[in-house]
């Protein structure tokens, strides 16, 4: 892990980026640079391919993120100087910039990757996820499932319901007394309201890439919640839906651990 980041960037294996940048020969043209990061001999491997004029495809690669780029930028800068074009300053451009690794939107995603805290030298720009600040779970066997159940006195709100569903609670009177930072959108799992719910779907987990949707429907003059699949579901697959919580301020955020590729990182 130590080799797969620097102070200013994280180098994820499998990363790919496309950049439209100045052609290395014709200074008035641009071309497409396709960059990717792989792994070779336990070290990161940086490669960039591009196609230029009659020479055809060129690939520059190596263990250094600046591999090929320094030379290419110096050439470009000389060519532009000869043709009295606007000056290029190669010393302010690094391979990390050109790979797009320092772009805020990319850095933000990289900083939310699981186990990213192992990048010890990397300087986090967007702040570490509060999940990283939590103490490590006690599980000496290495698997939470195989640990004996320990009762914690700490109350944690884990049954939070969305606007849509809170409407349903309102209509059934379940949410009348619910009070917390989430107001009527919140029912504590240990509360009497929660027990009164007696609804199987209260156990359904949230996912940012759900296989179900929750809908309130009128059925025999009563409002009912229906959990409807939105894609083919395999036998044994966990059902989940998007809780769609309202967005909250920084301090009230609940980290999302759904593990979906498009996970929004926060549940609210
Ligand atoms: Zn998620």
PDB file of C-alpha atoms and ligand atoms in Angstrom:
ATOM      1  CA  UNK A   1       0.000   0.000   0.000  1.00  0.00           C
ATOM      2  CA  UNK A   2       2.901   2.339   0.785  1.00  0.00           C
ATOM      3  CA  UNK A   3       3.924   2.444  -2.895  1.00  0.00           C
ATOM      4  CA  UNK A   4       0.419   3.025  -4.169  1.00  0.00           C
ATOM      5  CA  UNK A   5       0.105   6.602  -3.051  1.00  0.00           C
ATOM      6  CA  UNK A   6       2.109   9.777  -2.598  1.00  0.00           C
ATOM      7  CA  UNK A   7       1.494  12.794  -0.388  1.00  0.00           C
ATOM      8  CA  UNK A   8      -0.708  14.312  -3.056  1.00  0.00           C
ATOM      9  CA  UNK A   9      -2.409  11.373  -4.796  1.00  0.00           C
ATOM     10  CA  UNK A  10      -3.687   7.810  -4.453  1.00  0.00           C
ATOM     11  CA  UNK A  11      -2.826   5.312  -7.239  1.00  0.00           C
ATOM     12  CA  UNK A  12      -5.666   2.789  -7.452  1.00  0.00           C
ATOM     13  CA  UNK A  13      -4.918  -0.311  -9.549  1.00  0.00           C
ATOM     14  CA  UNK A  14      -7.449  -0.566 -12.369  1.00  0.00           C
ATOM     15  CA  UNK A  15      -7.922   3.213 -12.625  1.00  0.00           C
ATOM     16  CA  UNK A  16      -8.484   4.545 -16.156  1.00  0.00           C
ATOM     17  CA  UNK A  17      -8.768   8.099 -17.397  1.00  0.00           C
ATOM     18  CA  UNK A  18      -9.125   9.858 -20.747  1.00  0.00           C
ATOM     19  CA  UNK A  19      -7.709  13.313 -21.309  1.00  0.00           C
ATOM     20  CA  UNK A  20      -7.869  15.588 -24.342  1.00  0.00           C
ATOM     21  CA  UNK A  21      -4.580  17.432 -24.421  1.00  0.00           C
ATOM     22  CA  UNK A  22      -2.152  19.055 -26.857  1.00  0.00           C
ATOM     23  CA  UNK A  23      -0.753  16.808 -29.593  1.00  0.00           C
ATOM     24  CA  UNK A  24       2.945  16.094 -29.080  1.00  0.00           C
ATOM     25  CA  UNK A  25       3.921  16.994 -32.689  1.00  0.00           C
ATOM     26  CA  UNK A  26       1.301  19.309 -34.141  1.00  0.00           C
ATOM     27  CA  UNK A  27       1.064  22.152 -31.616  1.00  0.00           C
ATOM     28  CA  UNK A  28      -2.239  23.366 -33.022  1.00  0.00           C
ATOM     29  CA  UNK A  29      -4.000  20.067 -32.598  1.00  0.00           C
ATOM     30  CA  UNK A  30      -5.180  18.134 -29.599  1.00  0.00           C
ATOM     31  CA  UNK A  31      -5.338  14.392 -29.179  1.00  0.00           C
ATOM     32  CA  UNK A  32      -6.801  11.842 -26.794  1.00  0.00           C
ATOM     33  CA  UNK A  33      -4.544  10.441 -24.056  1.00  0.00           C
ATOM     34  CA  UNK A  34      -5.776   7.230 -22.426  1.00  0.00           C
ATOM     35  CA  UNK A  35      -4.133   6.587 -19.064  1.00  0.00           C
ATOM     36  CA  UNK A  36      -4.447   3.623 -16.722  1.00  0.00           C
ATOM     37  CA  UNK A  37      -2.819   2.305 -13.581  1.00  0.00           C
ATOM     38  CA  UNK A  38      -1.856  -1.327 -13.170  1.00  0.00           C
ATOM     39  CA  UNK A  39       0.444  -3.354 -10.951  1.00  0.00           C
ATOM     40  CA  UNK A  40       3.799  -4.881 -11.887  1.00  0.00           C
ATOM     41  CA  UNK A  41       6.229  -6.587  -9.477  1.00  0.00           C
ATOM     42  CA  UNK A  42       4.217  -5.336  -6.521  1.00  0.00           C
ATOM     43  CA  UNK A  43       4.605  -1.732  -7.626  1.00  0.00           C
ATOM     44  CA  UNK A  44       2.202   0.610  -9.424  1.00  0.00           C
ATOM     45  CA  UNK A  45       2.507   0.648 -13.202  1.00  0.00           C
ATOM     46  CA  UNK A  46       1.504   3.817 -15.039  1.00  0.00           C
ATOM     47  CA  UNK A  47       0.700   3.734 -18.749  1.00  0.00           C
ATOM     48  CA  UNK A  48      -0.590   6.316 -21.204  1.00  0.00           C
ATOM     49  CA  UNK A  49      -1.432   5.695 -24.875  1.00  0.00           C
ATOM     50  CA  UNK A  50      -2.102   8.244 -27.526  1.00  0.00           C
ATOM     51  CA  UNK A  51      -2.198   8.424 -31.307  1.00  0.00           C
ATOM     52  CA  UNK A  52      -0.337  11.136 -33.154  1.00  0.00           C
ATOM     53  CA  UNK A  53      -0.230  11.925 -36.899  1.00  0.00           C
ATOM     54  CA  UNK A  54       1.842   9.553 -39.046  1.00  0.00           C
ATOM     55  CA  UNK A  55       3.656   7.949 -36.109  1.00  0.00           C
ATOM     56  CA  UNK A  56       0.568   6.113 -34.942  1.00  0.00           C
ATOM     57  CA  UNK A  57      -0.069   4.875 -31.422  1.00  0.00           C
ATOM     58  CA  UNK A  58       2.517   5.579 -28.742  1.00  0.00           C
ATOM     59  CA  UNK A  59       2.437   4.111 -25.240  1.00  0.00           C
ATOM     60  CA  UNK A  60       4.542   5.541 -22.459  1.00  0.00           C
ATOM     61  CA  UNK A  61       4.739   3.431 -19.321  1.00  0.00           C
ATOM     62  CA  UNK A  62       6.786   2.845 -16.209  1.00  0.00           C
ATOM     63  CA  UNK A  63       6.753   2.674 -12.425  1.00  0.00           C
ATOM     64  CA  UNK A  64       6.930   6.475 -12.137  1.00  0.00           C
ATOM     65  CA  UNK A  65       3.697   8.439 -12.520  1.00  0.00           C
ATOM     66  CA  UNK A  66       5.647  11.077 -14.492  1.00  0.00           C
ATOM     67  CA  UNK A  67       7.010   8.444 -16.914  1.00  0.00           C
ATOM     68  CA  UNK A  68       6.916   9.906 -20.429  1.00  0.00           C
ATOM     69  CA  UNK A  69       4.958  12.972 -19.356  1.00  0.00           C
ATOM     70  CA  UNK A  70       8.013  15.038 -18.324  1.00  0.00           C
ATOM     71  CA  UNK A  71       9.634  14.481 -21.718  1.00  0.00           C
ATOM     72  CA  UNK A  72       6.404  15.071 -23.605  1.00  0.00           C
ATOM     73  CA  UNK A  73       5.715  18.317 -21.729  1.00  0.00           C
ATOM     74  CA  UNK A  74       9.274  19.591 -22.231  1.00  0.00           C
ATOM     75  CA  UNK A  75       9.019  18.842 -25.975  1.00  0.00           C
ATOM     76  CA  UNK A  76       5.683  20.584 -26.163  1.00  0.00           C
ATOM     77  CA  UNK A  77       7.015  23.582 -24.306  1.00  0.00           C
ATOM     78  CA  UNK A  78      10.034  23.847 -26.686  1.00  0.00           C
ATOM     79  CA  UNK A  79       7.855  23.471 -29.789  1.00  0.00           C
ATOM     80  CA  UNK A  80       5.467  26.143 -28.539  1.00  0.00           C
ATOM     81  CA  UNK A  81       8.385  28.477 -27.741  1.00  0.00           C
ATOM     82  CA  UNK A  82       9.780  28.006 -31.264  1.00  0.00           C
ATOM     83  CA  UNK A  83       6.402  28.821 -32.774  1.00  0.00           C
ATOM     84  CA  UNK A  84       5.991  31.786 -30.412  1.00  0.00           C
ATOM     85  CA  UNK A  85       2.841  30.355 -28.939  1.00  0.00           C
ATOM     86  CA  UNK A  86       1.537  30.901 -25.440  1.00  0.00           C
ATOM     87  CA  UNK A  87       4.071  29.526 -23.004  1.00  0.00           C
ATOM     88  CA  UNK A  88       3.565  26.191 -21.295  1.00  0.00           C
ATOM     89  CA  UNK A  89       5.005  25.657 -17.820  1.00  0.00           C
ATOM     90  CA  UNK A  90       5.853  21.953 -17.522  1.00  0.00           C
ATOM     91  CA  UNK A  91       7.206  22.311 -14.011  1.00  0.00           C
ATOM     92  CA  UNK A  92       3.708  23.046 -12.705  1.00  0.00           C
ATOM     93  CA  UNK A  93       2.223  19.966 -14.368  1.00  0.00           C
ATOM     94  CA  UNK A  94       2.795  16.540 -12.881  1.00  0.00           C
ATOM     95  CA  UNK A  95       1.892  13.056 -14.011  1.00  0.00           C
ATOM     96  CA  UNK A  96      -0.595  12.978 -11.148  1.00  0.00           C
ATOM     97  CA  UNK A  97      -2.364  16.049 -12.595  1.00  0.00           C
ATOM     98  CA  UNK A  98      -2.380  14.571 -16.083  1.00  0.00           C
ATOM     99  CA  UNK A  99      -3.716  11.230 -14.854  1.00  0.00           C
ATOM    100  CA  UNK A 100      -6.516  13.264 -13.265  1.00  0.00           C
ATOM    101  CA  UNK A 101      -5.718  11.874  -9.809  1.00  0.00           C
ATOM    102  CA  UNK A 102      -5.619  15.318  -8.216  1.00  0.00           C
ATOM    103  CA  UNK A 103      -8.926  16.491  -9.725  1.00  0.00           C
ATOM    104  CA  UNK A 104     -11.240  17.241  -6.759  1.00  0.00           C
ATOM    105  CA  UNK A 105     -14.039  14.967  -7.946  1.00  0.00           C
ATOM    106  CA  UNK A 106     -11.591  12.057  -8.449  1.00  0.00           C
ATOM    107  CA  UNK A 107      -9.744  12.688  -5.170  1.00  0.00           C
ATOM    108  CA  UNK A 108     -13.051  12.734  -3.290  1.00  0.00           C
ATOM    109  CA  UNK A 109     -14.011   9.322  -4.683  1.00  0.00           C
ATOM    110  CA  UNK A 110     -10.546   7.864  -4.008  1.00  0.00           C
ATOM    111  CA  UNK A 111     -10.632   9.126  -0.430  1.00  0.00           C
ATOM    112  CA  UNK A 112     -13.853   7.235   0.185  1.00  0.00           C
ATOM    113  CA  UNK A 113     -12.470   3.860  -0.978  1.00  0.00           C
ATOM    114  CA  UNK A 114     -12.479   1.093   1.651  1.00  0.00           C
ATOM    115  CA  UNK A 115      -9.219   0.756   3.629  1.00  0.00           C
ATOM    116  CA  UNK A 116      -7.947   4.044   2.248  1.00  0.00           C
ATOM    117  CA  UNK A 117      -6.678   4.877   5.752  1.00  0.00           C
ATOM    118  CA  UNK A 118      -3.752   2.521   4.992  1.00  0.00           C
ATOM    119  CA  UNK A 119      -2.335   5.226   2.714  1.00  0.00           C
ATOM    120  CA  UNK A 120      -0.397   6.651   5.637  1.00  0.00           C
ATOM    121  CA  UNK A 121       1.512   9.402   3.811  1.00  0.00           C
ATOM    122  CA  UNK A 122      -1.398  10.677   1.791  1.00  0.00           C
ATOM    123  CA  UNK A 123      -2.699  14.094   2.810  1.00  0.00           C
ATOM    124  CA  UNK A 124      -6.489  13.884   2.859  1.00  0.00           C
ATOM    125  CA  UNK A 125      -8.109  16.911   1.256  1.00  0.00           C
ATOM    126  CA  UNK A 126     -11.748  16.216   1.940  1.00  0.00           C
ATOM    127  CA  UNK A 127     -11.464  14.860   5.450  1.00  0.00           C
ATOM    128  CA  UNK A 128     -11.614  11.247   6.390  1.00  0.00           C
ATOM    129  CA  UNK A 129     -14.936   9.518   6.629  1.00  0.00           C
ATOM    130  CA  UNK A 130     -16.227   9.457  10.224  1.00  0.00           C
ATOM    131  CA  UNK A 131     -16.294   5.672   9.826  1.00  0.00           C
ATOM    132  CA  UNK A 132     -12.496   5.761   9.846  1.00  0.00           C
ATOM    133  CA  UNK A 133     -12.508   7.645  13.138  1.00  0.00           C
ATOM    134  CA  UNK A 134     -14.592   5.025  14.930  1.00  0.00           C
ATOM    135  CA  UNK A 135     -12.692   2.657  17.218  1.00  0.00           C
ATOM    136  CA  UNK A 136     -11.992  -0.712  15.631  1.00  0.00           C
ATOM    137  CA  UNK A 137     -14.583  -3.385  16.354  1.00  0.00           C
ATOM    138  CA  UNK A 138     -13.470  -6.015  18.829  1.00  0.00           C
ATOM    139  CA  UNK A 139     -13.395  -9.248  16.869  1.00  0.00           C
ATOM    140  CA  UNK A 140     -10.350 -11.342  17.680  1.00  0.00           C
ATOM    141  CA  UNK A 141     -11.463 -14.170  15.373  1.00  0.00           C
ATOM    142  CA  UNK A 142     -11.360 -11.785  12.436  1.00  0.00           C
ATOM    143  CA  UNK A 143     -15.015 -12.310  11.620  1.00  0.00           C
ATOM    144  CA  UNK A 144     -17.809 -10.331  13.248  1.00  0.00           C
ATOM    145  CA  UNK A 145     -20.244 -13.155  12.583  1.00  0.00           C
ATOM    146  CA  UNK A 146     -18.300 -15.659  14.661  1.00  0.00           C
ATOM    147  CA  UNK A 147     -18.047 -13.365  17.701  1.00  0.00           C
ATOM    148  CA  UNK A 148     -20.427 -13.867  20.653  1.00  0.00           C
ATOM    149  CA  UNK A 149     -23.164 -11.248  20.789  1.00  0.00           C
ATOM    150  CA  UNK A 150     -22.188  -8.419  23.135  1.00  0.00           C
ATOM    151  CA  UNK A 151     -24.858  -6.053  24.414  1.00  0.00           C
ATOM    152  CA  UNK A 152     -23.921  -2.404  24.134  1.00  0.00           C
ATOM    153  CA  UNK A 153     -25.529   0.263  26.267  1.00  0.00           C
ATOM    154  CA  UNK A 154     -24.939   2.783  23.520  1.00  0.00           C
ATOM    155  CA  UNK A 155     -28.186   3.528  21.751  1.00  0.00           C
ATOM    156  CA  UNK A 156     -27.845   3.824  18.083  1.00  0.00           C
ATOM    157  CA  UNK A 157     -30.585   4.959  15.801  1.00  0.00           C
ATOM    158  CA  UNK A 158     -30.797   2.472  13.037  1.00  0.00           C
ATOM    159  CA  UNK A 159     -34.348   2.499  11.970  1.00  0.00           C
ATOM    160  CA  UNK A 160     -34.798   5.700  10.121  1.00  0.00           C
ATOM    161  CA  UNK A 161     -37.534   6.142   7.701  1.00  0.00           C
ATOM    162  CA  UNK A 162     -37.872   8.261   4.637  1.00  0.00           C
ATOM    163  CA  UNK A 163     -40.365  10.982   3.885  1.00  0.00           C
ATOM    164  CA  UNK A 164     -42.442   8.666   1.840  1.00  0.00           C
ATOM    165  CA  UNK A 165     -42.716   6.099   4.570  1.00  0.00           C
ATOM    166  CA  UNK A 166     -43.161   8.675   7.304  1.00  0.00           C
ATOM    167  CA  UNK A 167     -46.301   9.776   5.497  1.00  0.00           C
ATOM    168  CA  UNK A 168     -47.528   6.287   6.005  1.00  0.00           C
ATOM    169  CA  UNK A 169     -46.673   6.385   9.695  1.00  0.00           C
ATOM    170  CA  UNK A 170     -48.485   9.655  10.061  1.00  0.00           C
ATOM    171  CA  UNK A 171     -51.584   8.180   8.516  1.00  0.00           C
ATOM    172  CA  UNK A 172     -51.430   5.181  10.848  1.00  0.00           C
ATOM    173  CA  UNK A 173     -50.474   7.223  13.921  1.00  0.00           C
ATOM    174  CA  UNK A 174     -47.272   5.259  14.457  1.00  0.00           C
ATOM    175  CA  UNK A 175     -45.007   8.264  14.224  1.00  0.00           C
ATOM    176  CA  UNK A 176     -47.021  10.551  16.528  1.00  0.00           C
ATOM    177  CA  UNK A 177     -44.603  10.550  19.429  1.00  0.00           C
ATOM    178  CA  UNK A 178     -41.390   9.957  17.559  1.00  0.00           C
ATOM    179  CA  UNK A 179     -38.920  12.709  18.350  1.00  0.00           C
ATOM    180  CA  UNK A 180     -35.242  13.070  17.536  1.00  0.00           C
ATOM    181  CA  UNK A 181     -33.038  14.947  15.149  1.00  0.00           C
ATOM    182  CA  UNK A 182     -35.150  13.341  12.459  1.00  0.00           C
ATOM    183  CA  UNK A 183     -38.448  14.477  13.968  1.00  0.00           C
ATOM    184  CA  UNK A 184     -41.277  12.465  12.627  1.00  0.00           C
ATOM    185  CA  UNK A 185     -39.008  10.736  10.142  1.00  0.00           C
ATOM    186  CA  UNK A 186     -37.426   8.723  12.894  1.00  0.00           C
ATOM    187  CA  UNK A 187     -38.480   5.685  14.874  1.00  0.00           C
ATOM    188  CA  UNK A 188     -35.990   4.229  17.301  1.00  0.00           C
ATOM    189  CA  UNK A 189     -35.547   0.490  17.020  1.00  0.00           C
ATOM    190  CA  UNK A 190     -36.093   0.054  20.776  1.00  0.00           C
ATOM    191  CA  UNK A 191     -39.184   2.266  20.919  1.00  0.00           C
ATOM    192  CA  UNK A 192     -42.735   1.154  21.464  1.00  0.00           C
ATOM    193  CA  UNK A 193     -43.722   2.624  18.111  1.00  0.00           C
ATOM    194  CA  UNK A 194     -41.216   0.376  16.451  1.00  0.00           C
ATOM    195  CA  UNK A 195     -42.600  -2.694  18.170  1.00  0.00           C
ATOM    196  CA  UNK A 196     -46.121  -1.670  17.236  1.00  0.00           C
ATOM    197  CA  UNK A 197     -45.112  -1.546  13.629  1.00  0.00           C
ATOM    198  CA  UNK A 198     -44.934  -5.338  13.404  1.00  0.00           C
ATOM    199  CA  UNK A 199     -44.012  -5.077   9.789  1.00  0.00           C
ATOM    200  CA  UNK A 200     -41.528  -7.382   8.212  1.00  0.00           C
ATOM    201  CA  UNK A 201     -40.144  -4.762   5.867  1.00  0.00           C
ATOM    202  CA  UNK A 202     -38.721  -2.755   8.787  1.00  0.00           C
ATOM    203  CA  UNK A 203     -35.834  -5.225   8.662  1.00  0.00           C
ATOM    204  CA  UNK A 204     -34.975  -4.465   5.056  1.00  0.00           C
ATOM    205  CA  UNK A 205     -31.587  -2.789   4.759  1.00  0.00           C
ATOM    206  CA  UNK A 206     -30.802   0.308   2.795  1.00  0.00           C
ATOM    207  CA  UNK A 207     -28.773   0.148  -0.419  1.00  0.00           C
ATOM    208  CA  UNK A 208     -27.650   2.905  -2.779  1.00  0.00           C
ATOM    209  CA  UNK A 209     -28.141   0.371  -5.584  1.00  0.00           C
ATOM    210  CA  UNK A 210     -31.310  -1.351  -4.382  1.00  0.00           C
ATOM    211  CA  UNK A 211     -33.123  -4.294  -5.908  1.00  0.00           C
ATOM    212  CA  UNK A 212     -36.483  -3.043  -4.573  1.00  0.00           C
ATOM    213  CA  UNK A 213     -38.453   0.168  -4.265  1.00  0.00           C
ATOM    214  CA  UNK A 214     -40.849   1.128  -1.467  1.00  0.00           C
ATOM    215  CA  UNK A 215     -44.170   2.599  -2.478  1.00  0.00           C
ATOM    216  CA  UNK A 216     -47.182   3.758  -0.495  1.00  0.00           C
ATOM    217  CA  UNK A 217     -50.391   2.493  -2.070  1.00  0.00           C
ATOM    218  CA  UNK A 218     -54.040   2.826  -1.153  1.00  0.00           C
ATOM    219  CA  UNK A 219     -55.439  -0.598  -0.516  1.00  0.00           C
ATOM    220  CA  UNK A 220     -58.979  -1.119   0.763  1.00  0.00           C
ATOM    221  CA  UNK A 221     -59.121   2.503   2.021  1.00  0.00           C
ATOM    222  CA  UNK A 222     -55.886   2.055   3.941  1.00  0.00           C
ATOM    223  CA  UNK A 223     -52.392   3.151   3.108  1.00  0.00           C
ATOM    224  CA  UNK A 224     -49.994   0.244   2.723  1.00  0.00           C
ATOM    225  CA  UNK A 225     -46.308   0.082   1.999  1.00  0.00           C
ATOM    226  CA  UNK A 226     -45.383  -2.144  -0.863  1.00  0.00           C
ATOM    227  CA  UNK A 227     -41.896  -3.370  -1.483  1.00  0.00           C
ATOM    228  CA  UNK A 228     -41.614  -4.002  -5.193  1.00  0.00           C
ATOM    229  CA  UNK A 229     -38.628  -5.494  -6.977  1.00  0.00           C
ATOM    230  CA  UNK A 230     -37.042  -3.290  -9.625  1.00  0.00           C
ATOM    231  CA  UNK A 231     -34.963  -6.005 -11.244  1.00  0.00           C
ATOM    232  CA  UNK A 232     -34.576  -9.757 -11.412  1.00  0.00           C
ATOM    233  CA  UNK A 233     -33.637 -11.022  -7.937  1.00  0.00           C
ATOM    234  CA  UNK A 234     -31.734 -14.245  -7.483  1.00  0.00           C
ATOM    235  CA  UNK A 235     -32.850 -16.832  -4.959  1.00  0.00           C
ATOM    236  CA  UNK A 236     -31.245 -16.101  -1.571  1.00  0.00           C
ATOM    237  CA  UNK A 237     -30.281 -12.541  -2.529  1.00  0.00           C
ATOM    238  CA  UNK A 238     -30.833  -9.900   0.167  1.00  0.00           C
ATOM    239  CA  UNK A 239     -33.699  -7.513  -0.513  1.00  0.00           C
ATOM    240  CA  UNK A 240     -32.983  -3.815  -0.034  1.00  0.00           C
ATOM    241  CA  UNK A 241     -34.325  -0.436  -1.001  1.00  0.00           C
ATOM    242  CA  UNK A 242     -33.156   3.161  -0.988  1.00  0.00           C
ATOM    243  CA  UNK A 243     -34.229   4.806   2.325  1.00  0.00           C
ATOM    244  CA  UNK A 244     -33.997   8.245   0.652  1.00  0.00           C
ATOM    245  CA  UNK A 245     -33.343  10.144   3.882  1.00  0.00           C
ATOM    246  CA  UNK A 246     -33.355  13.933   3.842  1.00  0.00           C
ATOM    247  CA  UNK A 247     -29.906  15.468   3.571  1.00  0.00           C
ATOM    248  CA  UNK A 248     -28.469  16.513   6.913  1.00  0.00           C
ATOM    249  CA  UNK A 249     -25.741  18.836   8.172  1.00  0.00           C
ATOM    250  CA  UNK A 250     -22.208  17.506   8.637  1.00  0.00           C
ATOM    251  CA  UNK A 251     -22.651  16.500  12.320  1.00  0.00           C
ATOM    252  CA  UNK A 252     -25.818  14.460  11.764  1.00  0.00           C
ATOM    253  CA  UNK A 253     -24.583  12.412   8.843  1.00  0.00           C
ATOM    254  CA  UNK A 254     -24.915   8.637   8.942  1.00  0.00           C
ATOM    255  CA  UNK A 255     -22.220   6.805   6.973  1.00  0.00           C
ATOM    256  CA  UNK A 256     -23.521   4.321   4.422  1.00  0.00           C
ATOM    257  CA  UNK A 257     -21.824   0.936   4.334  1.00  0.00           C
ATOM    258  CA  UNK A 258     -24.031  -0.664   1.693  1.00  0.00           C
ATOM    259  CA  UNK A 259     -20.983  -1.482  -0.430  1.00  0.00           C
ATOM    260  CA  UNK A 260     -22.694  -0.685  -3.747  1.00  0.00           C
ATOM    261  CA  UNK A 261     -20.446   0.565  -6.546  1.00  0.00           C
ATOM    262  CA  UNK A 262     -22.428   3.802  -6.700  1.00  0.00           C
ATOM    263  CA  UNK A 263     -22.649   4.153  -2.893  1.00  0.00           C
ATOM    264  CA  UNK A 264     -23.300   7.794  -1.927  1.00  0.00           C
ATOM    265  CA  UNK A 265     -21.094   7.349   1.166  1.00  0.00           C
ATOM    266  CA  UNK A 266     -23.745   8.908   3.412  1.00  0.00           C
ATOM    267  CA  UNK A 267     -27.284   7.767   4.100  1.00  0.00           C
ATOM    268  CA  UNK A 268     -28.478  11.334   4.665  1.00  0.00           C
TER     269      UNK A 268
HETATM  270 ZN1  LIG B   1     -24.502   3.227   0.103  1.00  0.00          ZN
END
